[in-house]
Coordinates of C-alpha atoms in Angstrom, one line a residue:
Chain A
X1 CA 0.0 0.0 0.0
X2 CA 1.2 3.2 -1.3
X3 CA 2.0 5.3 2.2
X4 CA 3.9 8.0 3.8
X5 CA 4.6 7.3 7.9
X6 CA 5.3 9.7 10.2
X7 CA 6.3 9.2 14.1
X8 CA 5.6 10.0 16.5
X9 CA 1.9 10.6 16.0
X10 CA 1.7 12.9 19.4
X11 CA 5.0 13.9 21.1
X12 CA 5.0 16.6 24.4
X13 CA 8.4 17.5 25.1
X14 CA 10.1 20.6 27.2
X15 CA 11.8 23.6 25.8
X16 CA 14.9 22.4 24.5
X17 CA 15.6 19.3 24.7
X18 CA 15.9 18.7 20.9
X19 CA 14.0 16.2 18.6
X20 CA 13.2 14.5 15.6
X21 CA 10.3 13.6 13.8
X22 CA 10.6 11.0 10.7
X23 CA 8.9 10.5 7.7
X24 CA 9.2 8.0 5.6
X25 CA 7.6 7.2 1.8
X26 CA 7.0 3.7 -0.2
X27 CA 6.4 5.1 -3.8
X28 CA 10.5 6.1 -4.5
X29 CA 9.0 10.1 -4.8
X30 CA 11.7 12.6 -5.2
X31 CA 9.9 15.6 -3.7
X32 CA 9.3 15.2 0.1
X33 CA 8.2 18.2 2.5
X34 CA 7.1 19.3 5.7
X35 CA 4.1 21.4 6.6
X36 CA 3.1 23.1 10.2
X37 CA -0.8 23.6 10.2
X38 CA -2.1 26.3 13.0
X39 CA -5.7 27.6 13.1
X40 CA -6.2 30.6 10.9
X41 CA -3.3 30.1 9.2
X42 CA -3.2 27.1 6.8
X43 CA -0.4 24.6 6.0
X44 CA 2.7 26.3 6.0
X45 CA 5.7 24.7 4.1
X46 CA 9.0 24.3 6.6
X47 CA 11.2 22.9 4.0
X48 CA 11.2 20.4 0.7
X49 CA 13.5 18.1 -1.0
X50 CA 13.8 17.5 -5.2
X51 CA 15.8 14.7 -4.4
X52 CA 18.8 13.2 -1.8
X53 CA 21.2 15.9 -0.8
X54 CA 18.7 18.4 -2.3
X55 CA 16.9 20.3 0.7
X56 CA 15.3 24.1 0.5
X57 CA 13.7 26.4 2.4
X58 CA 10.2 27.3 2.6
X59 CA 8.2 29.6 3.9
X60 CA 8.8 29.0 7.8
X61 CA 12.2 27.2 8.3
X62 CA 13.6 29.2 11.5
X63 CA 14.0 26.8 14.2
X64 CA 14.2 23.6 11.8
X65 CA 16.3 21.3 10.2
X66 CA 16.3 19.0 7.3
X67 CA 18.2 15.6 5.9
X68 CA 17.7 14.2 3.1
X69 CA 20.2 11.0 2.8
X70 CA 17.9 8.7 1.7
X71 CA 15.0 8.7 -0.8
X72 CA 12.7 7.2 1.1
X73 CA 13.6 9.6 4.5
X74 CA 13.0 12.8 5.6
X75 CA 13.5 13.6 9.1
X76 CA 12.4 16.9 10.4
X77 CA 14.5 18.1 13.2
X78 CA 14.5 20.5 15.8
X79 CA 17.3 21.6 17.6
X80 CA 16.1 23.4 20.6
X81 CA 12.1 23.7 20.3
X82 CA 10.0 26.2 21.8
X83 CA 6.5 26.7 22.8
X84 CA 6.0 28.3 19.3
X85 CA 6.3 25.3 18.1
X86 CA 3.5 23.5 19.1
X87 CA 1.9 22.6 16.1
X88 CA 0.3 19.9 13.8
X89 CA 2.9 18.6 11.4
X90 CA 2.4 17.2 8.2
X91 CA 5.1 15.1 6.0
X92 CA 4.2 15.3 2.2
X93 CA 5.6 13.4 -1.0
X94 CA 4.9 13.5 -4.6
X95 CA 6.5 12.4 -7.9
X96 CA 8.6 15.5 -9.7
X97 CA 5.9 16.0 -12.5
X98 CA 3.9 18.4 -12.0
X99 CA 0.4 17.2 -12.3
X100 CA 0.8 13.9 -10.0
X101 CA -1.0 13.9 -6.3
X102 CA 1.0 14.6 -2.9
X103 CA 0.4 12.3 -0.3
X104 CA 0.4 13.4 3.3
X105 CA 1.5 11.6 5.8
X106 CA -1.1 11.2 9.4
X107 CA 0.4 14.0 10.9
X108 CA 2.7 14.7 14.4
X109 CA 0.8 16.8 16.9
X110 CA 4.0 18.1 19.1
X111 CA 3.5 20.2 22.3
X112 CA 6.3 22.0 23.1
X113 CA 5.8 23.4 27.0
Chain B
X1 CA 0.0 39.5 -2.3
X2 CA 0.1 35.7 -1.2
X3 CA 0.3 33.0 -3.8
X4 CA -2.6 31.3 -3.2
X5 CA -5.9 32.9 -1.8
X6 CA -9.0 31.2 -0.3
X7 CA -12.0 32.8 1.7
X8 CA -11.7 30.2 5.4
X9 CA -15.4 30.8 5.6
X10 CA -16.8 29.2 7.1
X11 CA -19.8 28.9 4.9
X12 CA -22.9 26.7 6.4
X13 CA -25.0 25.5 4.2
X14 CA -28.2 23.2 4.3
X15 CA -28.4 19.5 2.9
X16 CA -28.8 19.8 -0.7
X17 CA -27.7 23.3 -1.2
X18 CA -25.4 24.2 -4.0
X19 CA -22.1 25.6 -2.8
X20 CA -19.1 27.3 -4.5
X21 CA -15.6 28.3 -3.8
X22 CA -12.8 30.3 -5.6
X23 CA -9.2 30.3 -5.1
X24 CA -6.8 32.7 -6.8
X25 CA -3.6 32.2 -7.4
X26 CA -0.6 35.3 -8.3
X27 CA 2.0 32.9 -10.2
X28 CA 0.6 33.1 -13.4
X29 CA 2.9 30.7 -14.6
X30 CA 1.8 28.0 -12.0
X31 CA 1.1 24.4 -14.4
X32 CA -1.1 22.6 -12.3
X33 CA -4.3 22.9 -9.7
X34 CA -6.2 20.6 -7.1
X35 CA -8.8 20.5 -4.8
X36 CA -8.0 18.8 -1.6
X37 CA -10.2 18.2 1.6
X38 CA -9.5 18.1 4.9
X39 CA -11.2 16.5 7.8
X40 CA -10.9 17.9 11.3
X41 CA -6.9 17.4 12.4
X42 CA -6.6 14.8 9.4
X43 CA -4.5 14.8 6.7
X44 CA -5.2 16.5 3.6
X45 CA -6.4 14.3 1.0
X46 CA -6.6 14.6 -3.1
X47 CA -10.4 15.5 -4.5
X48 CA -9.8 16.3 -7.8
X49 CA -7.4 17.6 -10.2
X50 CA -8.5 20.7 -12.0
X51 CA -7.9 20.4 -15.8
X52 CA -7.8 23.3 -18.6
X53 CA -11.2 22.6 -19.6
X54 CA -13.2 21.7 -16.2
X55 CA -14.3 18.7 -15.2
X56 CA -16.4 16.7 -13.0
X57 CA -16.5 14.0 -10.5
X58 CA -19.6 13.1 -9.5
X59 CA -21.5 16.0 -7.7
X60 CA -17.8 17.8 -7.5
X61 CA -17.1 20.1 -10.8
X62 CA -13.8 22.3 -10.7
X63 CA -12.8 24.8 -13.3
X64 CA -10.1 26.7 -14.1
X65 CA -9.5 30.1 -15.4
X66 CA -6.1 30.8 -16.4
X67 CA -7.0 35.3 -17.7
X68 CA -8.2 35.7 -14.1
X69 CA -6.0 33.3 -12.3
X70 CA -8.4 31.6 -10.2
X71 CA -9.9 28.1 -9.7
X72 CA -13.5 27.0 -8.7
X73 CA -15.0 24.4 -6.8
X74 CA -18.7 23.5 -7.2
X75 CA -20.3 21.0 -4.8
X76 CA -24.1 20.3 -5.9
X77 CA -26.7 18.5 -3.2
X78 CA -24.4 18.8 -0.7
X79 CA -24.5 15.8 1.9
X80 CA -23.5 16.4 5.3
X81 CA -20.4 14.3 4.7
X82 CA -19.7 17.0 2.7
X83 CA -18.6 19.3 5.7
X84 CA -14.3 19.3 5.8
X85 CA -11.7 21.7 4.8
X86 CA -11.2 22.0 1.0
X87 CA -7.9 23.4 0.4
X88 CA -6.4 24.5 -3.2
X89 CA -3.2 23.4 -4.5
X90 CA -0.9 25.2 -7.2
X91 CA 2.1 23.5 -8.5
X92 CA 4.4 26.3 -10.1
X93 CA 6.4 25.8 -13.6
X94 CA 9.0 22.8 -12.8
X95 CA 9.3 21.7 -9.7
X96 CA 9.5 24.5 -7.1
X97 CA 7.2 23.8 -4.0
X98 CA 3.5 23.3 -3.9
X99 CA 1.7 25.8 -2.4
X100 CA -1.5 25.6 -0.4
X101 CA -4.5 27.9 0.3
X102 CA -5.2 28.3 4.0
X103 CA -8.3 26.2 3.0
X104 CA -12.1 27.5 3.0
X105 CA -14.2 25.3 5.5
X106 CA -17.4 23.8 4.5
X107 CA -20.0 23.1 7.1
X108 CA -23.1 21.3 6.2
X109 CA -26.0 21.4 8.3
X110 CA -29.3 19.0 8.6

């Protein structure tokens, strides 16, 4: 079954201790991203990857970190959270063409206190 | 001006009604468009692709219009599983990132 997975599903952690999140895809897509969803303001893109070794930001990356050293991988990272950080996180792949679906992964609802 | 605009609403509608939604987009050179819906603290899922010349999916018909830079979604008798978050999707020229709209949400009431 085509899937992206993402864990932890729920994480509550303390001001900076750091942490990762992972994601991880079946269908060998090149693109892989991460969103942050907050009431009122949509899903905002963190970072993406075209491809291994091939990370960019997007529109909110402060506070965040990226790898991309597999296809299949892409682990959101974050160094020294903060309680502006408690969100609902989304991982997202799709193929590089244009026109083909994104899937999302379940979502990570972290609570940073 | 942001990328991709969508009213939140929310807009409440009875069972049956006939609803619409727009979404404008500023990239005019954006290549592709989709409707997505989300249910509450899911994860966004694909509704429909939005081609050139419209098309339909059932009770779902999306439309594009490339002068104005703005896509539609119509949802006819709407059902009360209807009520979620639709959000639009652009896909720029090549493969920059996919940008959503903050989503318009759809509440349909008995």
């Amino acid at each position: 079954e085509a899937q992206v997975t993402q864990n932890p599903r729920y994480l509550i952690t303390v001001t900076g201790k750091k942490l990762t999140v992972t994601c991880s895809q079946n269908m060998n897509h090149e693109y892989m991203s991460w969103y942050r969803q907050d009431p009122g303001l949509g899903l905002r893109q963190i970072y993406y990857s075209m491809n291994v070794e091939v990370t960019d930001k997007g529109d909110v990356p402060e506070g965040y970190k990226v790898s991309r050293k597999e296809k299949r991988n892409f682990p959101l990272i974050l160094e020294s959270p903060s309680p502006n950080q408690t969100s609902l996180y989304f991982c997202a792949s799709k193929g590089l063409t244009s026109n083909t679906e994104a899937f999302f992964g379940q979502g990570t609802r972290l609570t940073v206190v | 001006r942001k990328e991709v605009e969508q009213d939140p609403g929310p807009f409440n509608v009875p069972e049956g009604a006939t609803v619409a939604f727009n979404c404008t987009y500023s990239n005019s050179a954006s290549q592709s468009f989709f409707w997505y819906r989300q249910d509450c603290r899911k994860e966004p899922k694909l509704l429909m692709s939005v081609y050139s010349s419209g098309n339909e999916d059932g009770r779902f018909t999306a439309q594009l219009n490339r002068a104005s830079q703005y896509i539609s979604l119509l949802i006819r008798d709407s059902k009360l599983s209807d009520s979620a978050t639709y959000l639009c999707v652009v896909n720029p020229q090549g493969y920059q990132k996919v940008t959503f709209g903050i989503g318009t949400k759809l509440q349909v009431i008995p």
